[in-house]
Short mmCIF file of C-alpha atoms in Angstrom, two decimals:
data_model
loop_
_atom_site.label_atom_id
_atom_site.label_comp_id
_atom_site.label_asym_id
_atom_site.label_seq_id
_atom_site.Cartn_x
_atom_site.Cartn_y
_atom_site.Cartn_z
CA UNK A 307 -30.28 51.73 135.91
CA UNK A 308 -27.36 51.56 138.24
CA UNK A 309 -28.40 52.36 141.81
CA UNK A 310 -26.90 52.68 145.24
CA UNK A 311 -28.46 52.69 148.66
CA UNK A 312 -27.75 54.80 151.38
CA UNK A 313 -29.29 55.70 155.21
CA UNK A 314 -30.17 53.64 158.16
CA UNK A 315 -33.98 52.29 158.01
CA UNK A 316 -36.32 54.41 159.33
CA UNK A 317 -34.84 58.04 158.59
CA UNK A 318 -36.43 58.01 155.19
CA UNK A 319 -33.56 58.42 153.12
CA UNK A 320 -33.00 54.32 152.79
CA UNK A 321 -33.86 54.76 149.48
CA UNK A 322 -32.38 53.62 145.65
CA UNK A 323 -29.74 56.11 144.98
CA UNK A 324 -28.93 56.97 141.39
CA UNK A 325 -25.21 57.56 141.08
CA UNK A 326 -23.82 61.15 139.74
CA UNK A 327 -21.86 59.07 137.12
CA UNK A 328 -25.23 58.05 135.23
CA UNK A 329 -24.94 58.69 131.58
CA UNK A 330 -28.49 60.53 130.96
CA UNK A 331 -28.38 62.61 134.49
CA UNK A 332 -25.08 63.90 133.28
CA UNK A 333 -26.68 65.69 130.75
CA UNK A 334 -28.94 67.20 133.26
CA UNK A 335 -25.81 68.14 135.65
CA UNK A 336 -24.35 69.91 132.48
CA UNK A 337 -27.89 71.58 131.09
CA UNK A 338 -28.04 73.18 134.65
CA UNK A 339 -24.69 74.31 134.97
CA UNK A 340 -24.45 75.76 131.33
CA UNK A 341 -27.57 77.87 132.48
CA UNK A 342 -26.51 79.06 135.56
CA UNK A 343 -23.57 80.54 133.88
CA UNK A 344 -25.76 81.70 131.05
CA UNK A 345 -28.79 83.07 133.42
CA UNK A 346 -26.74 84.42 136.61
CA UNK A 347 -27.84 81.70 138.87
CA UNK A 348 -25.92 81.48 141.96
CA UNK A 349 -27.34 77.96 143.23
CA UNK A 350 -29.77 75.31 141.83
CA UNK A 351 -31.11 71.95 143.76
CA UNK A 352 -32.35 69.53 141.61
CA UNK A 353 -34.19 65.85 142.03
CA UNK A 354 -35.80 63.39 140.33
CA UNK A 355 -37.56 60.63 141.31
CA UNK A 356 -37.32 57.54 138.47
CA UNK A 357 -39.07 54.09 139.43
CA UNK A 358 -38.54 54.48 143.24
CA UNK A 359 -34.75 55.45 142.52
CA UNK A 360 -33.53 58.90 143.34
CA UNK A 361 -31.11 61.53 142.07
CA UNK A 362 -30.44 64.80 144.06
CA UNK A 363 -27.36 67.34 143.15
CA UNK A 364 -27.04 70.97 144.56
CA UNK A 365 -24.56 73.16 142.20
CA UNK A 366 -23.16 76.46 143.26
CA UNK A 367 -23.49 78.56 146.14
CA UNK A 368 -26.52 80.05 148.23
CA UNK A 369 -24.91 83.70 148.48
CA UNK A 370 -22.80 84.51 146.75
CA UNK A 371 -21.69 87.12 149.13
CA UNK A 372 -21.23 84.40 152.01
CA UNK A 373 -20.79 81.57 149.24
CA UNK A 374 -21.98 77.90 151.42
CA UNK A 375 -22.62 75.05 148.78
CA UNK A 376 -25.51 74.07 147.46
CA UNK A 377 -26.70 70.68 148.39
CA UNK A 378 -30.27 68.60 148.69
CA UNK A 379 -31.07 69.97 152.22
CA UNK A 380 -30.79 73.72 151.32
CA UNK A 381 -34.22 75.74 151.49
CA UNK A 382 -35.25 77.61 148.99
CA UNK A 383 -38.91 79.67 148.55
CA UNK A 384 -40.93 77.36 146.32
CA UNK A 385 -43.43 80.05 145.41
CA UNK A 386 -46.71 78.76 144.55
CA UNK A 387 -45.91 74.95 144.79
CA UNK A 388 -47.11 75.99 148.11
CA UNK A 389 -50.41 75.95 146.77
CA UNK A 390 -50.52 72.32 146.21
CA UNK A 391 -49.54 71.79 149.86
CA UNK A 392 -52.61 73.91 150.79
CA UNK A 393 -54.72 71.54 148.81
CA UNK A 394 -53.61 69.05 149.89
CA UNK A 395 -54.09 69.96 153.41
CA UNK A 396 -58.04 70.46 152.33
CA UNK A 397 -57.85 67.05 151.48
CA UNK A 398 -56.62 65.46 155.17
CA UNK A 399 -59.65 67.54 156.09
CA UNK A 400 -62.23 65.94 153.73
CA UNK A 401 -60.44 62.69 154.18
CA UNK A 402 -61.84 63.37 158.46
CA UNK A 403 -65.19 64.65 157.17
CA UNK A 404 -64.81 68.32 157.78
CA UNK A 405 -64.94 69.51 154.58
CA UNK A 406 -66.78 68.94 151.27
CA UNK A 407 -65.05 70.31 148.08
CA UNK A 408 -68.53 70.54 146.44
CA UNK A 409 -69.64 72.65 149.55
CA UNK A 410 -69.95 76.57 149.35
CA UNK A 411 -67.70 78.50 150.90
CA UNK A 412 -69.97 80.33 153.32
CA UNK A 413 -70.85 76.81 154.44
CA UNK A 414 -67.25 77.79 156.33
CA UNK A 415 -67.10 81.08 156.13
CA UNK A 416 -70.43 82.71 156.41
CA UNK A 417 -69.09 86.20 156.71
CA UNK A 418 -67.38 85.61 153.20
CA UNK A 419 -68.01 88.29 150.27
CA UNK A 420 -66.87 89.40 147.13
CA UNK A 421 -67.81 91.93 144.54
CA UNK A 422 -70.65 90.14 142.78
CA UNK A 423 -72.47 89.21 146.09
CA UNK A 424 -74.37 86.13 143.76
CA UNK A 425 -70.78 84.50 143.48
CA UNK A 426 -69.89 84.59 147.01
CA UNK A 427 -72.87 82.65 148.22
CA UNK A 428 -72.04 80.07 145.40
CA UNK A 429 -68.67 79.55 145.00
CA UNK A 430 -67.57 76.39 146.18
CA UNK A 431 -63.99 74.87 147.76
CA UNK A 432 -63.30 73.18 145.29
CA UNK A 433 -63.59 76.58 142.53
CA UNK A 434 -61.18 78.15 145.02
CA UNK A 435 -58.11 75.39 144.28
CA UNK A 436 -58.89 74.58 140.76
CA UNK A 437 -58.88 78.45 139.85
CA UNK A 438 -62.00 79.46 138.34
CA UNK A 439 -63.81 81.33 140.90
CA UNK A 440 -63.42 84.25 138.18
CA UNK A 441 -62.30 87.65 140.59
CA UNK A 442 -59.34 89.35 140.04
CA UNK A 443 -56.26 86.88 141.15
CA UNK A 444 -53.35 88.47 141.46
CA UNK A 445 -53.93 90.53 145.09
CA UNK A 446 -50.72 90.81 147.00
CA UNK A 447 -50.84 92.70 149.88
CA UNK A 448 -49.41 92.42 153.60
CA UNK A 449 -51.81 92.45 156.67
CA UNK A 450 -48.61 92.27 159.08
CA UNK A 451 -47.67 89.47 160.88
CA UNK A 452 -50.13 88.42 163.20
CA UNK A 453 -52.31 85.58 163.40
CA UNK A 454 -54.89 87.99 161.90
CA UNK A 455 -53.01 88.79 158.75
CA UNK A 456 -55.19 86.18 156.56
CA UNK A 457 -58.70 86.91 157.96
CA UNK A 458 -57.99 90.32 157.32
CA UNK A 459 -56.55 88.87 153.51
CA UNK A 460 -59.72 87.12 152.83
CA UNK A 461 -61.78 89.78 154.07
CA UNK A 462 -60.45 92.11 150.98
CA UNK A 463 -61.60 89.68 148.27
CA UNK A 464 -64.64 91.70 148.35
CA UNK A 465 -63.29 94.66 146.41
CA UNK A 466 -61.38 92.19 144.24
CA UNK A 467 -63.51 92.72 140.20
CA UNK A 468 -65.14 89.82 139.03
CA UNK A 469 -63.74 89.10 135.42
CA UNK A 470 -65.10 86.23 134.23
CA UNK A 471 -68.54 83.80 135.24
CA UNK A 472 -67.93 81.50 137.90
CA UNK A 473 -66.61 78.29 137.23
CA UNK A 474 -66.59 79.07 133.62
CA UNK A 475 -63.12 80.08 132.65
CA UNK A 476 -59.61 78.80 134.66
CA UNK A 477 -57.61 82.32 135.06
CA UNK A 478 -54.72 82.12 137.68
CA UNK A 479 -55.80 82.80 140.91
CA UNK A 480 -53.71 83.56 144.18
CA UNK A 481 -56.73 85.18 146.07
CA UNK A 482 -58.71 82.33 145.57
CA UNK A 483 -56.12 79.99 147.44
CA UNK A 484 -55.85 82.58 150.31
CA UNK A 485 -59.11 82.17 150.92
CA UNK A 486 -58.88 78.16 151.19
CA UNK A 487 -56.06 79.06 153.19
CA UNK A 488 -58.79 80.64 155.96
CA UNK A 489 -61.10 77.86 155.57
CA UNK A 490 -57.98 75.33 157.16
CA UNK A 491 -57.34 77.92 159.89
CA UNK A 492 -61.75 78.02 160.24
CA UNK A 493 -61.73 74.50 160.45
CA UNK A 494 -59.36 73.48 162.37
CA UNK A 495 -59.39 76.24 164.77
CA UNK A 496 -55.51 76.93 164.72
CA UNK A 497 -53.70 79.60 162.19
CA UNK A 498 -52.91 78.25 158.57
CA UNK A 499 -49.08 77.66 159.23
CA UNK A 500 -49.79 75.49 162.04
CA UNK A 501 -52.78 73.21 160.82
CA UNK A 502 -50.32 72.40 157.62
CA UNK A 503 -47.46 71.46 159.52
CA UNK A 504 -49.69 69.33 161.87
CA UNK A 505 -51.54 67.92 159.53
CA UNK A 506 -49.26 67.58 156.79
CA UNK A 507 -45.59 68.38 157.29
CA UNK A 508 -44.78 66.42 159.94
CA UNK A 509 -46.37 63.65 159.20
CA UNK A 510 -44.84 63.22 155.99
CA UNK A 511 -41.38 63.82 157.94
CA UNK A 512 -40.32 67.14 155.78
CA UNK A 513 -37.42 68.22 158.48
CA UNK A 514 -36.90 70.88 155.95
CA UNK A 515 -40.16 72.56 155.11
CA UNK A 516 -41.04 75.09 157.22
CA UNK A 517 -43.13 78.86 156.63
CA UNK A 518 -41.57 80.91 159.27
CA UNK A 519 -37.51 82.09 158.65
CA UNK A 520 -37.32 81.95 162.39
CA UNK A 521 -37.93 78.03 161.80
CA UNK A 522 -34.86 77.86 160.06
CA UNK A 523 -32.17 79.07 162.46
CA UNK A 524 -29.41 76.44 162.22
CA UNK A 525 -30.03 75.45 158.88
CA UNK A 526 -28.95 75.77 155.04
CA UNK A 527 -31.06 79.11 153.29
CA UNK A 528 -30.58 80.31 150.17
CA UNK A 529 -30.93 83.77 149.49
CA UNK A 530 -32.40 85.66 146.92
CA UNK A 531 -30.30 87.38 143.89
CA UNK A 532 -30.86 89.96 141.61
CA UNK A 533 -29.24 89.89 138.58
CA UNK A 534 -27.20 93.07 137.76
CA UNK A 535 -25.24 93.87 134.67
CA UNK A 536 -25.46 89.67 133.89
CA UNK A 537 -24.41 89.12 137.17
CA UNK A 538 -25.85 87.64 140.16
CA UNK A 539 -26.36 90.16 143.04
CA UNK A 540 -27.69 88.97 146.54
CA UNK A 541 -30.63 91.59 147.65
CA UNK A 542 -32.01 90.27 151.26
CA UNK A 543 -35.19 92.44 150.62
CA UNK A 544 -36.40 90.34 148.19
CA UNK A 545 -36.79 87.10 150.28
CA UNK A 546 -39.83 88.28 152.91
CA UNK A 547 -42.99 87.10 151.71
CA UNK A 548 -46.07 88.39 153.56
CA UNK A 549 -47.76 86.40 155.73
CA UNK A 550 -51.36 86.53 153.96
CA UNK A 551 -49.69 85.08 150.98
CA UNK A 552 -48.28 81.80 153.04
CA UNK A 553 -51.55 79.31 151.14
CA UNK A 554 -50.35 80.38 147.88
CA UNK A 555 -46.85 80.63 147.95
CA UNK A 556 -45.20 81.46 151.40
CA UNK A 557 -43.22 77.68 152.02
CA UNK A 558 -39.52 77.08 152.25
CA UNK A 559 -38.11 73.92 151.34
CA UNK A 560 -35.59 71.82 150.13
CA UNK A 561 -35.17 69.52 147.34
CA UNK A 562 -35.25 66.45 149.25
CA UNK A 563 -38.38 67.11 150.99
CA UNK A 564 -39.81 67.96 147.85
CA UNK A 565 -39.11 64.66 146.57
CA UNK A 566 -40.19 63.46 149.77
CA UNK A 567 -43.61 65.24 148.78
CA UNK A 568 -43.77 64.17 145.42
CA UNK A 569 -43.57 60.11 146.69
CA UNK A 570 -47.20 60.89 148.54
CA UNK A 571 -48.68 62.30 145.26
CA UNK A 572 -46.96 58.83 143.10
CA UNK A 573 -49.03 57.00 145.38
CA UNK A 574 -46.36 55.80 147.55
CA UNK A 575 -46.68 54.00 150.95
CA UNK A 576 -46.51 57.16 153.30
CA UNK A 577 -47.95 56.05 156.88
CA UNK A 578 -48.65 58.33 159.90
CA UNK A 579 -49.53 56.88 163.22
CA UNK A 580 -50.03 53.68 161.37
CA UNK A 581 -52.20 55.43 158.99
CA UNK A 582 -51.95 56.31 155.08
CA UNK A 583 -51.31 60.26 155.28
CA UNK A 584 -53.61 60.53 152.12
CA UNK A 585 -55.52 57.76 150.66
CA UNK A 586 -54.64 56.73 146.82
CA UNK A 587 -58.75 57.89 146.41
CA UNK A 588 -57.47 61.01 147.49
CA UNK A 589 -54.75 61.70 145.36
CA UNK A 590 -56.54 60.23 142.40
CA UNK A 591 -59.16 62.76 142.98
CA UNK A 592 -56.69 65.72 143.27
CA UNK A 593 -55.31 65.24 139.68
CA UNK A 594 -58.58 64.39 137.54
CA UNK A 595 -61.70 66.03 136.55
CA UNK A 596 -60.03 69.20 135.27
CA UNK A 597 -61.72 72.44 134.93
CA UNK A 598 -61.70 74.47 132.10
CA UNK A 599 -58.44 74.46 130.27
CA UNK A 600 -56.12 77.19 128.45
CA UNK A 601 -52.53 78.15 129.29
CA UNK A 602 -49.87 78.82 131.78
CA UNK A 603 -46.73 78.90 130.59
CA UNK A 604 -47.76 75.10 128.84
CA UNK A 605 -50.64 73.87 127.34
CA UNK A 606 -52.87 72.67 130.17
CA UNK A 607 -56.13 70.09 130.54
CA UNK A 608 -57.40 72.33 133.02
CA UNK A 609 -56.46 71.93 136.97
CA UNK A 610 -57.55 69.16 139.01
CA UNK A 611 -57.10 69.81 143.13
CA UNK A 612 -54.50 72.96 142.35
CA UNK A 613 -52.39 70.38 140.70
CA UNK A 614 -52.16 71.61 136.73
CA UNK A 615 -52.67 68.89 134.67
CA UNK A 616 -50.81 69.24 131.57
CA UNK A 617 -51.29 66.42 128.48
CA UNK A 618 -48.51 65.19 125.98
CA UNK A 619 -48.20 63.64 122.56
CA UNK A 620 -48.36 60.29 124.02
CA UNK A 621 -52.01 60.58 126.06
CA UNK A 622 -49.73 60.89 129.36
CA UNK A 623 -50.84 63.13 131.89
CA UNK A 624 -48.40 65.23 133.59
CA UNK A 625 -49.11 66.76 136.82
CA UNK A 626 -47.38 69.69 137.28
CA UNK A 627 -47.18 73.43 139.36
CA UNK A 628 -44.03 75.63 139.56
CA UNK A 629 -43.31 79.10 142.02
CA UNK A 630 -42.18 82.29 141.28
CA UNK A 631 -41.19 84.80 143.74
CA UNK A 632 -38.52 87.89 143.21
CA UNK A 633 -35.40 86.33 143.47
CA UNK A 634 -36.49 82.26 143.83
CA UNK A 635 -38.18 80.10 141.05
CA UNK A 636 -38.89 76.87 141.67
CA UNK A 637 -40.43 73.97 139.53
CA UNK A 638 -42.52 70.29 140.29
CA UNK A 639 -43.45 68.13 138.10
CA UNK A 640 -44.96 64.51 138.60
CA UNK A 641 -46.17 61.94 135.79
CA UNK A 642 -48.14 59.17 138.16
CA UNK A 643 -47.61 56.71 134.91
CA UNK A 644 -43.93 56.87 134.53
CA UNK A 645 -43.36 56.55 138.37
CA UNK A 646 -41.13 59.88 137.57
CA UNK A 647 -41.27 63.44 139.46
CA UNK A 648 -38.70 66.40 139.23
CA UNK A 649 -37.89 69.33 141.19
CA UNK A 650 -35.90 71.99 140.63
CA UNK A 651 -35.05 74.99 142.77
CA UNK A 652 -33.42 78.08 142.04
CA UNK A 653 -31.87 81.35 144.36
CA UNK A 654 -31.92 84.15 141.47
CA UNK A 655 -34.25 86.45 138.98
CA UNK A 656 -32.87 84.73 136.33
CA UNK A 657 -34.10 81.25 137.95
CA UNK A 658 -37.08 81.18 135.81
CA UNK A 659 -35.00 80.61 132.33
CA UNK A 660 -33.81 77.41 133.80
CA UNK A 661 -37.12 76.64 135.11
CA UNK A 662 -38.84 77.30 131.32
CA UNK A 663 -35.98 75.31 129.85
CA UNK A 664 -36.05 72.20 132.19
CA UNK A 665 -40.53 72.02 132.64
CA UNK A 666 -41.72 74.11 129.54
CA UNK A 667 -39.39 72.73 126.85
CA UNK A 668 -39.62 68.71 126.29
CA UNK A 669 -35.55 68.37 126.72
CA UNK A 670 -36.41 67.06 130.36
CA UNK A 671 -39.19 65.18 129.71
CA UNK A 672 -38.03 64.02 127.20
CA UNK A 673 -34.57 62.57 127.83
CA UNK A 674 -35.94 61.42 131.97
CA UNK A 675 -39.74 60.44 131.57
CA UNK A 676 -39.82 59.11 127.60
CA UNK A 677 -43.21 61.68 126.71
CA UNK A 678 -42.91 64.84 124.79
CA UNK A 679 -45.05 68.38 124.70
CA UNK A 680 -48.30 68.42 122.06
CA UNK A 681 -46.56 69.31 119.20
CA UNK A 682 -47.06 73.16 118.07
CA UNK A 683 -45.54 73.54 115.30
CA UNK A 684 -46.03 77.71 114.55
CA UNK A 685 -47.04 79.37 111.04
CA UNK A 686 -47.82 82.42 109.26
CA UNK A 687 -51.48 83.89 109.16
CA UNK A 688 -52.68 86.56 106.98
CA UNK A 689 -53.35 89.97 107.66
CA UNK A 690 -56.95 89.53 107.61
CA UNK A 691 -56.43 86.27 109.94
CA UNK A 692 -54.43 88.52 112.48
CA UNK A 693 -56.48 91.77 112.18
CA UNK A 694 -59.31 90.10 115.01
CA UNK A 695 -56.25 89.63 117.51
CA UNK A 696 -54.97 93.41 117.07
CA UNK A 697 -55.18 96.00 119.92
CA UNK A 698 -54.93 97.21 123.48
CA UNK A 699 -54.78 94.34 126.38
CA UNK A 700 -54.40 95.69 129.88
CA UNK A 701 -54.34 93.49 133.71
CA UNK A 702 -53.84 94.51 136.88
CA UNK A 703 -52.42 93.89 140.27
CA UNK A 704 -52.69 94.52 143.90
CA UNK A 705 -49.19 94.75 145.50
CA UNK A 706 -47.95 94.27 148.60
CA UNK A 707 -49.22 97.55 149.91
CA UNK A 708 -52.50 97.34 148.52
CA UNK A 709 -51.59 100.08 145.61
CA UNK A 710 -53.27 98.89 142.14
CA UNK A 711 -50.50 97.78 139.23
CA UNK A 712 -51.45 97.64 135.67
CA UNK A 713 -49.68 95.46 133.24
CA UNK A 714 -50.57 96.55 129.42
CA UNK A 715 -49.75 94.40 125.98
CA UNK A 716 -50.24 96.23 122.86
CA UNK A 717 -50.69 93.76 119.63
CA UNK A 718 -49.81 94.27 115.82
CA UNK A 719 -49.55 92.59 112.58
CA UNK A 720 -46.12 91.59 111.97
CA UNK A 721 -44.94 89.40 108.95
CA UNK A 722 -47.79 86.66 109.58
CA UNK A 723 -46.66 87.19 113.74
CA UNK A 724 -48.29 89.36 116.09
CA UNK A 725 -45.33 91.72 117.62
CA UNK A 726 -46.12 92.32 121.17
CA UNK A 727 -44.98 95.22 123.43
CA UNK A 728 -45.73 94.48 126.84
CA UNK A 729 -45.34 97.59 129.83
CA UNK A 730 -45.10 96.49 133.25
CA UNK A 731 -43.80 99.22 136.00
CA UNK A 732 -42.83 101.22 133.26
CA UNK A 733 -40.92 98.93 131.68
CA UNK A 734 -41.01 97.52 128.25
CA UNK A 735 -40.38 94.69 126.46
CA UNK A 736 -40.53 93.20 123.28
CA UNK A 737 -41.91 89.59 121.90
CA UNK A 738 -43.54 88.09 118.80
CA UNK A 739 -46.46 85.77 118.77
CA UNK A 740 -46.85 82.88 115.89
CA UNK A 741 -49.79 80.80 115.75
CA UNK A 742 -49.73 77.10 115.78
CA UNK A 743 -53.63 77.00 115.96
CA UNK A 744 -57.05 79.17 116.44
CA UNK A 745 -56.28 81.14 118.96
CA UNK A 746 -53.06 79.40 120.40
CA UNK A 747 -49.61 80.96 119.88
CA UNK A 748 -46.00 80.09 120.93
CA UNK A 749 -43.94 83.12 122.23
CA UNK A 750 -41.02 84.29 120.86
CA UNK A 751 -38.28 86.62 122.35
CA UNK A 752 -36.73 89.57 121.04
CA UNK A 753 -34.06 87.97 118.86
CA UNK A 754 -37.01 85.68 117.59
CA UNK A 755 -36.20 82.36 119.57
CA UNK A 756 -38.90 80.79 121.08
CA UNK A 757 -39.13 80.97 124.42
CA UNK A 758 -41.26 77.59 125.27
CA UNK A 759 -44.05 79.72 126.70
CA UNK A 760 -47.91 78.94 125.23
CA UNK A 761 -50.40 82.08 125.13
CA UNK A 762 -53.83 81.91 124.09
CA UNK A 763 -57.13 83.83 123.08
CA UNK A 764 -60.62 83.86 124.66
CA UNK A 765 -63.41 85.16 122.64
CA UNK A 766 -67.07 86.22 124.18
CA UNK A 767 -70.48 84.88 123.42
CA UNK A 768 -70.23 86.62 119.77
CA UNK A 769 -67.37 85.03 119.04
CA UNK A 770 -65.22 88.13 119.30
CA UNK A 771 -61.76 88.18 120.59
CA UNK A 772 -61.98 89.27 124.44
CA UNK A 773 -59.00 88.10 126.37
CA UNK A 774 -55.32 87.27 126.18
CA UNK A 775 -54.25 84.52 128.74
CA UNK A 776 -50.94 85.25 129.68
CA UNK A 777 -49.02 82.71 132.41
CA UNK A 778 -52.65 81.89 133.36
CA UNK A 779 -53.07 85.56 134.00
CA UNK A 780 -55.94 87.46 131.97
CA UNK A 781 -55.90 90.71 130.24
CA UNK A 782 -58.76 91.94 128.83
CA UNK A 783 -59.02 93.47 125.73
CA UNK A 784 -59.92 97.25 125.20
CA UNK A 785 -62.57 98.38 123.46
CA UNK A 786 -61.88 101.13 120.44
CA UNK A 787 -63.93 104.28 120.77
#
C-alpha cells in the first residue's frame, strides 16, 4: 500500500502513514460519513493500524453547539475499553510478582465479601477480568469523588445476587472489574487512577488518555449528544461518569493513543526505562485460554484477560472489546495475525449503530483485515421447536444512585421467529429473533433487518431453557405458576 511518513524520531508518531486518497479507506471515510448523517452523529475518530502503517481521520464536529473539528487527538469516553487497560495494569503487576491471576481475591483483599460467602473466599483475579465470577454485573452507583469512592464500590458487591456458579458461565460483568480495580489501588498502595497512569499510561506515552476532566484543560473533548427528533443534541449531563466506575469504563482518550495502545497488544516494540512495558508472554497470555463462551453483541470464544476473543470463518482470532456510555460509544478491535487493529470513537446516542455496523457486521473486517464473521445464516423453526424458548425474561440493574432497574423481554412464536418486546424504564421496543442454530439467534429490528447483534439461550442441568444472554447481559427466565 502507498504510505507516507511523518514526525520527528522519538515523538512516536514517526510512523508509516496511509494516505486519505487510498482506494479501500475511502470506503471507510464514506461508510462513516453516510452513518453519521443517517444516525445523528456529530463527530467520529477513526484508526486503523495495517502492517505497521497507520490511518487516522476525525469527521465532524465535537459540539455541535460550539462546533471544533474532529481530528485524531480529540478525547472521547471509551466506555468499557477501559477495562482492558485495567487488565492490563494487573498484568505490569504480575509481570513484578505482586500478583497471581490464579490467586483468590482475599489473598488481596481479605475483607472482601459477596452474597454467597463460599464464592468470595474462592473467586480468583483472574474470574474477576474474564467475567465469570457469576454475581449480578451491572451495579452502577456513585460513592462521590474521593479517594474512597471504590473501596466503598467494592465493599457493596456483597449485596450484589449470585446468578450463576462460579467460573461456570461468562455473563458481563462491570462489578467484577471494579473490584480488580481495588486490588491495583491494594497493591500498589496509591488510588486506581494513579497506579494506571504510572504504571501504564505514561509509559506507553498516551499524552491523551487521562480519567480526570480536570486533566484535560487545554485540550480537544468531545461532548456527549442526545439525539432528538433525528437530530443530534449536546446534553453536558450525560458525560460525568462516577468515579467507582473508572476500572470498567471511566477513561478518556483519543484515537491516536488508542492506536498507540493497540501497537503494545500486536506485540510491538514498546520500551520503558529501557524495558519492554509488557512482555510478548504477557500479552499472549491475556488473549488465550478463554472462559466459557456465549454472546455479546458477536459470537465469542469466551474472554481471555478482559480481552473478548471472538473467532471467524477462517480459524482467525479476533481480539476485541468496545464501550458504551450515554452519549459516547466507542469500539477496539485487534487481530494479532493480520498485524491489523481498529478504533473507532463516537460523541452521540446514536454512536452505537456505527459501532454495530463497523465491529459486528463483517463489512470492516472484511474489506481491512481479509476474515469474515462465522457464518449464521437464520431459518424458520416450528412451533413446537419455539414453544421451549416462549415466556417472561426479566434483569436488573443498580444505577447510579443505588436504586434497583429492571429490564424485562417477553418472547412469542412468530412465523418460525420469536417476536420480542423488550421494557426498559418504561419503554418499549420491538425485535424478532430467527435461529441460525440450537439456541443461537440473530436479531432483527422492527422493520425486520437484521441488526448484526447475536443472542443466545442457556438451559439448566435438565436441559430446560433458563436464560437469555443479551449483550453479555443475563436475564433469567420466569417461572409459570
Amino acid at each position: 500500500m502507498p504510505v507516507g511518513l511523518s514526525g520527528p524520531p522519538g515523538d512516536g508518531s514517526w510512523v508509516p502513514r496511509i494516505p486519505n486518497g487510498d482506494e479501500k479507506y475511502r470506503a471507510l471515510d464514506d461508510k462513516i460519513q453516510a452513518a453519521m448523517a443517517a444516525y445523528a452523529i456529530p463527530g467520529v475518530a477513526v484508526g486503523v493500524l495495517d502492517r505497521g502503517a497507520e490511518y487516522v481521520r476525525g469527521f465532524g464536529v465535537t459540539d455541535v453547539d460550539h462546533p471544533v473539528a474532529v481530528d485524531g487527538d480529540t478525547l472521547f469516553r471509551i466506555g468499557s475499553s477501559t477495562k482492558t487497560f485495567t487488565a492490563t495494569t494487573v498484568m505490569r503487576l504480575l509481570e513484578q510478582g505482586r500478583l497471581d491471576l490464579d490467586a483468590p481475591v482475599q489473598a488481596y483483599l481479605p475483607e472482601f465479601r459477596t452474597a454467597d460467602p463460599t464464592v468470595a473466599s474462592r473467586v480468583t483475579v483472574h474470574q474477576l477480568l474474564n467475567h465469570t465470577a457469576g454475581w449480578l454485573g451491572d451495579y452502577f452507583q456513585d460513592f462521590g469523588a474521593g479517594d474512597e469512592a471504590l473501596s466503598r464500590y467494592v465493599a457493596g458487591v456483597a449485596r450484589l445476587p449470585q446468578l450463576t456458579p462460579l467460573g461456570e458461565v461468562f455473563a458481563y460483568n462491570n462489578a467484577a472489574v471494579g473490584v480488580a480495580g481495588r486490588l491495583i489501588e491494594v497493591i500498589t498502595g496509591i488510588p486506581y487512577e494513579r497506579a494506571v497512569r504510572q504504571l501504564l499510561i505514561d509509559p506507553l506515552g498516551l499524552a491523551h488518555s487521562r480519567f480526570s476532566v480536570a486533566e484535560t484543560a487545554g485540550l480537544s473533548v468531545a461532548a456527549s449528544h442526545a439525539v432528538v427528533e433525528g437530530k443530534a443534541v449536546a446534553d453536558p449531563a450525560l458525560f460525568p461518569v462516577p468515579r467507582s466506575l473508572n476500572p470498567a469504563g471511566g477513561l478518556i482518550s483519543s484515537v491516536r493513543d488508542q492506536l498507540r495502545y493497540a501497537r503494545l497488544h500486536l506485540g510491538e516494540e514498546m520500551v520503558h526505562g529501557g524495558r519492554r512495558v509488557l512482555t510478548e508472554r504477557s500479552l499472549v497470555a491475556m488473549r488465550s485460554n478463554p472462559g466459557p463462551g456465549g454472546t455479546i453483541i458477536v459470537e465469542l470464544d469466551g474472554v481471555g484477560v478482559s480481552w473478548l476473543l471472538r473467532p471467524s470463518a477462517q480459524g482467525i482470532r479476533i481480539v476485541q472489546h468496545g464501550g458504551d456510555w450515554p452519549g459516547q460509544h466507542s469500539g477496539l478491535l485487534i487481530v494479532p495475525e493480520r498485524d491489523f487493529a481498529l478504533t473507532v470513537l463516537t460523541n452521540s446516542l446514536g454512536g452505537p449503530k456505527l459501532i454495530s455496523d463497523l465491529f459486528g457486521d463483517d463489512w470492516a473486517l472484511r474489506r481491512l483485515a481479509a476474515i469474515t464473521n462465522i457464518p449464521a445464516v437464520p431459518r424458520a423453526l416450528s412451533p413446537s421447536e419455539l414453544a421451549p424458548y416462549e415466556g417472561h425474561y426479566t434483569a436488573q440493574a443498580i444505577d447510579t444512585t443505588g436504586a434497583l432497574e429492571t429490564t424485562d423481554v417477553q418472547l412469542t412464536r412468530d412465523g418460525g421467529q420469536l417476536a420480542m418486546t423488550l421494557t426498559e424504564q418504561g419503554n418499549a421496543k420491538h425485535f424478532h429473533l430467527a435461529f441460525y442454530r440450537p439456541d443461537y439467534v440473530l436479531g432483527f429490528d422492527a422493520s425486520n433487518q437484521p441488526t448484526h447483534t447475536r443472542l443466545d439461550f442457556l438451559r439448566d442441568r435438565t436441559g430446560d431453557v433458563r436464560w437469555l444472554r443479551r449483550g453479555g447481559r443475563l436475564l433469567r427466565r420466569q417461572r409459570e405458576s
